[in-house]
Short mmCIF file of C-alpha atoms and ligand atoms in Angstrom, two decimals:
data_model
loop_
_atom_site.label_atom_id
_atom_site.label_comp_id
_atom_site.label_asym_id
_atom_site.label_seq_id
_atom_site.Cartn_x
_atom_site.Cartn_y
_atom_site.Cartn_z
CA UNK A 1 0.00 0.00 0.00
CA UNK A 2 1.41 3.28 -0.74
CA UNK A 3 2.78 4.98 2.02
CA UNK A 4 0.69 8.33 1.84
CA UNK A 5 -2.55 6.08 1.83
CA UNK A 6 -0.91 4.49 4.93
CA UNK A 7 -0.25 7.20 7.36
CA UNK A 8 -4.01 8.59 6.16
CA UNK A 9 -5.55 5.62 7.85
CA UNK A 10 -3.42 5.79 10.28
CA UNK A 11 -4.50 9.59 11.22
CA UNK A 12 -8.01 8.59 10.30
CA UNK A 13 -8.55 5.92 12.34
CA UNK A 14 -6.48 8.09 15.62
CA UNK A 15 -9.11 11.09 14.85
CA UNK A 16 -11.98 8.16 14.96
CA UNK A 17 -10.81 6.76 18.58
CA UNK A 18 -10.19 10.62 19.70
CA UNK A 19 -13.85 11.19 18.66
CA UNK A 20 -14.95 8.14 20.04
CA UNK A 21 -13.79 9.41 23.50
CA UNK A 22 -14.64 12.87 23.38
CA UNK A 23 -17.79 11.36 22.57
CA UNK A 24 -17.96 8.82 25.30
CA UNK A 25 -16.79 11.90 27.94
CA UNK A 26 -19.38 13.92 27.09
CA UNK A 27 -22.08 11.15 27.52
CA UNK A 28 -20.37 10.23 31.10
CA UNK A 29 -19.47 6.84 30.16
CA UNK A 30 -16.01 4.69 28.81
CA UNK A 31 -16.51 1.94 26.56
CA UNK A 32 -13.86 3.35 23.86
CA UNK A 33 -10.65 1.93 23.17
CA UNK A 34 -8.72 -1.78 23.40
CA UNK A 35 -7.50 -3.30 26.45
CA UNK A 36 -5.41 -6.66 26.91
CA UNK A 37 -5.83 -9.18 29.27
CA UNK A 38 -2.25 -8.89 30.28
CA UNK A 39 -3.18 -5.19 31.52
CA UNK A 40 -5.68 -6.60 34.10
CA UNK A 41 -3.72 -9.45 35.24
CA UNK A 42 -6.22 -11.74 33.31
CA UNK A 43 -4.90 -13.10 30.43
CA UNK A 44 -4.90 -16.69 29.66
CA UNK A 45 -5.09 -19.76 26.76
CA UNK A 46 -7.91 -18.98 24.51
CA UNK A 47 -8.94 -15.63 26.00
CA UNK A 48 -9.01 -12.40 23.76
CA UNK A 49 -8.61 -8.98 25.31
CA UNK A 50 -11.51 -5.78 25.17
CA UNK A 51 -12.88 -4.21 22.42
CA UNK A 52 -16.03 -2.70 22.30
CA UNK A 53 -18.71 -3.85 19.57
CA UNK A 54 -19.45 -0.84 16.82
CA UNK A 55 -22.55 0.77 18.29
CA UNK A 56 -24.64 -0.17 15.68
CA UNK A 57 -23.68 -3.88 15.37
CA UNK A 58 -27.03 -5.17 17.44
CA UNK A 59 -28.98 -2.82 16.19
CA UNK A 60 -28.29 -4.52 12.63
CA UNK A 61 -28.70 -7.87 13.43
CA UNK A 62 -31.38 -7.36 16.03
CA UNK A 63 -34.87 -5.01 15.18
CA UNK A 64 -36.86 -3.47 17.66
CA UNK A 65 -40.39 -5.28 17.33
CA UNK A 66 -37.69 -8.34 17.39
CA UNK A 67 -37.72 -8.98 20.92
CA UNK A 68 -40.74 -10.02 23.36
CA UNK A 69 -40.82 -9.46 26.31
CA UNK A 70 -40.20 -12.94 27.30
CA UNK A 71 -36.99 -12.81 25.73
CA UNK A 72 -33.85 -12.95 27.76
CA UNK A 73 -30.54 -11.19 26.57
CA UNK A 74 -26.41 -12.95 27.46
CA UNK A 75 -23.52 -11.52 26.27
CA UNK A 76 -20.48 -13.65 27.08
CA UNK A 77 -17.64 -11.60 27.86
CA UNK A 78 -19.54 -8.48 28.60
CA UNK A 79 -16.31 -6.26 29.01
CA UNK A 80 -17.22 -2.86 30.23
CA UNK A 81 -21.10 -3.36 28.91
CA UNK A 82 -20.98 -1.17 25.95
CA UNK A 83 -23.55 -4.26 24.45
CA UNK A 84 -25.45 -4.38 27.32
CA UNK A 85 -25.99 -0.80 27.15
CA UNK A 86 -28.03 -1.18 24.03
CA UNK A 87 -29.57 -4.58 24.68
CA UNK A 88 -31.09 -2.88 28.00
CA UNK A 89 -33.19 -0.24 25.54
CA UNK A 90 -34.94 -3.04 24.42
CA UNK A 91 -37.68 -4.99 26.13
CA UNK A 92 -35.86 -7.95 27.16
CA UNK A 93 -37.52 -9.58 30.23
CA UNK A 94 -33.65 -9.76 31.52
CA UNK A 95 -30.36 -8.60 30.56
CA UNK A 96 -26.90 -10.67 31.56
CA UNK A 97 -23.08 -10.25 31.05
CA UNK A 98 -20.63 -12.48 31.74
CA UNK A 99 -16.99 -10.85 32.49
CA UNK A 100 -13.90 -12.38 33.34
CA UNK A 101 -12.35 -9.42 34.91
CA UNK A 102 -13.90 -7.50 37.75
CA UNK A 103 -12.00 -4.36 36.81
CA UNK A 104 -13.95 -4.32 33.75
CA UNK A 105 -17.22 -5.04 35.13
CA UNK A 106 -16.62 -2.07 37.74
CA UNK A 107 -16.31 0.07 34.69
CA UNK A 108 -19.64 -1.34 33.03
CA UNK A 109 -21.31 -1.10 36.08
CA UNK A 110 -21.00 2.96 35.97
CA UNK A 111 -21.75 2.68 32.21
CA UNK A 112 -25.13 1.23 33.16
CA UNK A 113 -25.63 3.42 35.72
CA UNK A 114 -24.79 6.82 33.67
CA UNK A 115 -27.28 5.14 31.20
CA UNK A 116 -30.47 4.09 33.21
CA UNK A 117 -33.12 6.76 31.73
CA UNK A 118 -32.79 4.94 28.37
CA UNK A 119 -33.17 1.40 29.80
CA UNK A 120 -36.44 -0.57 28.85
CA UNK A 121 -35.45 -3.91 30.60
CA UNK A 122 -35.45 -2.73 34.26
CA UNK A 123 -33.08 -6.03 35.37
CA UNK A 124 -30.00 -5.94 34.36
CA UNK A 125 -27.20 -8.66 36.05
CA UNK A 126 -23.28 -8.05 35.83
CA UNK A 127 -21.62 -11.56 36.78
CA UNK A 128 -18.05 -11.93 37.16
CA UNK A 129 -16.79 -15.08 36.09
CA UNK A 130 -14.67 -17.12 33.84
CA UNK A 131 -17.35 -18.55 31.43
CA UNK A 132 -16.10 -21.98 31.66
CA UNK A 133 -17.38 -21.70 35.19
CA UNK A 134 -20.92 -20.04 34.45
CA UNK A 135 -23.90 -22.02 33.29
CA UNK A 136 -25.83 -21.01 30.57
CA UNK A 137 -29.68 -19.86 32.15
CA UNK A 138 -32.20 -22.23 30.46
CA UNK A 139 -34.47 -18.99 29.88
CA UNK A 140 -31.48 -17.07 27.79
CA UNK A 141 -33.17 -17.03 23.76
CA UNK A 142 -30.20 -14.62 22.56
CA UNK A 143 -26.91 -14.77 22.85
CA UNK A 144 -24.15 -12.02 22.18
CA UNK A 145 -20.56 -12.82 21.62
CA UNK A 146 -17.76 -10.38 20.32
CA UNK A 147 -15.35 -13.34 19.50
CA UNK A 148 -14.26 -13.50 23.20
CA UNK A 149 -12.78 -16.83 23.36
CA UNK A 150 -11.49 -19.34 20.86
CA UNK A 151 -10.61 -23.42 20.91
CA UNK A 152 -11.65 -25.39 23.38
CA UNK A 153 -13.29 -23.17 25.52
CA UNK A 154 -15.61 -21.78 22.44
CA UNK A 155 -16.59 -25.64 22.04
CA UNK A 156 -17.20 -26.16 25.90
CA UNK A 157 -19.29 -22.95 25.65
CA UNK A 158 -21.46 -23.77 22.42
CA UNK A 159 -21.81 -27.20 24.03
CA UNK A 160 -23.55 -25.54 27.39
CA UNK A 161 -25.25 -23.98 24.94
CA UNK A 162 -26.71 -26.91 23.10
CA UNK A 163 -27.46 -28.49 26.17
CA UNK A 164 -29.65 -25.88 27.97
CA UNK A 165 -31.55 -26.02 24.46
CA UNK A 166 -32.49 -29.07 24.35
CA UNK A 167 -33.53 -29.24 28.02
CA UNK A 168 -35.94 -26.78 28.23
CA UNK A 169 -36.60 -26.47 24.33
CA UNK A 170 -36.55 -22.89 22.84
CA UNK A 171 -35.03 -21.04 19.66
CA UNK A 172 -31.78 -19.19 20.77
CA UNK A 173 -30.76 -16.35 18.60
CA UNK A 174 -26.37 -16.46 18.81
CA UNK A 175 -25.33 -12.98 17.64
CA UNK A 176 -21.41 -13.35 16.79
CA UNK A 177 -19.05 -10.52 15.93
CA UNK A 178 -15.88 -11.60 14.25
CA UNK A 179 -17.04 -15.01 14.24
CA UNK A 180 -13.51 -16.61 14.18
CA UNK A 181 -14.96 -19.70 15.14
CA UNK A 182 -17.20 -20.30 12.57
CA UNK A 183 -16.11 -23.58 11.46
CA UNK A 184 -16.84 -24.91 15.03
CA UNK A 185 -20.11 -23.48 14.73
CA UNK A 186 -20.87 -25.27 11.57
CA UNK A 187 -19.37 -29.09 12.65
CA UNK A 188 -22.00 -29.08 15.51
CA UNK A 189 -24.62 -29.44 12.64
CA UNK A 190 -27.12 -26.84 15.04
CA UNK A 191 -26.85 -23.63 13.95
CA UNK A 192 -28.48 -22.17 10.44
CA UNK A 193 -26.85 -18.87 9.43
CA UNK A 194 -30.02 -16.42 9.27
CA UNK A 195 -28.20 -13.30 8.96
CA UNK A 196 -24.97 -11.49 8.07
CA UNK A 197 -23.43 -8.34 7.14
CA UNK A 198 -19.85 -7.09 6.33
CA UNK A 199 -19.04 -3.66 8.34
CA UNK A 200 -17.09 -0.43 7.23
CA UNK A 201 -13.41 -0.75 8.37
CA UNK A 202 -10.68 2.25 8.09
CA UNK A 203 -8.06 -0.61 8.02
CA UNK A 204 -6.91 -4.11 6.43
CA UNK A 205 -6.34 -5.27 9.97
CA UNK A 206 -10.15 -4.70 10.76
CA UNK A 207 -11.30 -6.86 8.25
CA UNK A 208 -11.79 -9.94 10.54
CA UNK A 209 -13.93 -8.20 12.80
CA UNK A 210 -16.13 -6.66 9.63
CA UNK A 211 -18.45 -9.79 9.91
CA UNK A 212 -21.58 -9.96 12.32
CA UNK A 213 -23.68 -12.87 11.81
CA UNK A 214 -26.77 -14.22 13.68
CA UNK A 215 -27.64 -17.70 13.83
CA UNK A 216 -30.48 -20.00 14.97
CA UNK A 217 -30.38 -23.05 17.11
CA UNK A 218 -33.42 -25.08 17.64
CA UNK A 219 -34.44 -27.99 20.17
CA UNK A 220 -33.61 -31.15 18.90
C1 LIG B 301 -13.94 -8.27 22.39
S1 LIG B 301 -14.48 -8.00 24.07
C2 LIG B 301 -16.23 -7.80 23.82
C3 LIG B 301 -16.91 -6.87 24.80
C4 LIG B 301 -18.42 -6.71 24.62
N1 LIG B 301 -19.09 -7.98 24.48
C5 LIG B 301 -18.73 -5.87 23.40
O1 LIG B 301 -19.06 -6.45 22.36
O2 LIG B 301 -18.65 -4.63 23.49
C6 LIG B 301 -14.31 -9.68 24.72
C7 LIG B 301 -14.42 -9.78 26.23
O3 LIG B 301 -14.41 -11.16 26.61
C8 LIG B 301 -13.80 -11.27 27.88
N2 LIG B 301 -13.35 -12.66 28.06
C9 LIG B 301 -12.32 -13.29 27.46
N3 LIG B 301 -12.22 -14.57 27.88
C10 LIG B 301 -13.23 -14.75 28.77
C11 LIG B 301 -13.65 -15.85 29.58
N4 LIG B 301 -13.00 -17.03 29.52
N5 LIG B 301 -14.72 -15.70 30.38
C12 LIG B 301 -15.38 -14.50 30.45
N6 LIG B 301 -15.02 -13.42 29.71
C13 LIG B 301 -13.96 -13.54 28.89
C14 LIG B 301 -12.66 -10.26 27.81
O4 LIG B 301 -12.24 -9.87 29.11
C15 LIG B 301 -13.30 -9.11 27.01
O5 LIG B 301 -13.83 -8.14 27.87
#
């Protein structure tokens, strides 16, 4: 790539995460920018760090008149809640996230606080935990992941997943951003691909996380 098209992204996509926190400031909350698992003391096999989801991703896999009120919301590896944010402004009977680290959580915790006049789903649960150690709630019907995980522990997940399913049968809507672990997806022969769409990206590096899909999985 030329090098003048180079250092334009590069000053394009620095003016983006300035605005993004200038943005966040002004709104009294911090989901903006990256942070690795080796900053919180956290990191580990499988695990990937913090990034916030674009804040229109849900929106585009997910329509209001979409969700009943019946309908419980998960997002696995919550980080600091930028997701959870929007999933509370719809009517979702209950809203969860799942966090590794409690650092992060603290921070989503404020989020949702400096947020509360826009929520629709008044409960709203912040768990701290590994996910490995969490079981999946046999009411949850969607399911939010911003490729947190990968390997095993995706499997272990998806197969908690299955599980709860198929014991207290129910269609489960899995909303996955950067779905790195498609392929796993697919070999379980469960889940139909209902929806996709590609995302804008400033930079060649992005492109792996320029996919959001959504995809059903029935009872057996
Ligand atoms: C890419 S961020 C996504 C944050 C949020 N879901 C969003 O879309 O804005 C992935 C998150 O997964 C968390 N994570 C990674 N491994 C995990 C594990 N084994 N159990 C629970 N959370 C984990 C990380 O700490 C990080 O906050």
């Amino acid at each position: 790539m030329p090098r003048l098209l180079r250092a334009l992204r590069t000053r394009l996509a620095s003016a983006r995460r300035a605005g993004s926190r200038l943005f966040e400031r002004a709104l009294g909350i911090d989901t903006a920018g990256i942070v690795e698992l080796a900053q919180l003391d956290a990191e580990g096999f499988e695990r990937e760090g913090y990034e916030g989801s674009g804040w229109l991703d849900l929106r585009r896999m997910l329509r209001p008149g979409e969700v009943k009120p019946d309908d419980v919301f998960l997002d696995l590896g919550s980080g600091k809640g930028r997701v959870l944010m929007l999933a509370a402004r719809y009517p979702f009977a209950r809203v969860i996230g799942v966090e590794l680290s409690e650092r992060l959580n603290a921070i989503a915790r404020r989020n949702l606080e400096a947020g509360r006049r826009r929520r629709r789903c008044k409960q709203v649960e912040l768990i701290t935990s590994d996910v490995l150690d969490y079981e999946i709630p046999d009411d949850a019907t969607v399911v939010y992941m911003y490729n947190p995980f990968r390997g095993a522990t995706f499997q272990v997940v998806i197969a908690k997943l299955i599980a709860s399913v198929d014991r207290r049968p129910r269609t489960v809507r899995l909303i996955y951003l950067n779905p790195k672990e498609h392929d796993r997806l697919k070999a379980t022969g469960r889940f139909r691909l209902e929806r996709k769409a590609g995302r804008l990206r400033l930079r060649r590096s992005e492109a792996a996380r320029s996919y959001i899909r959504l995809y059903a999985l029935e009872a057996r």
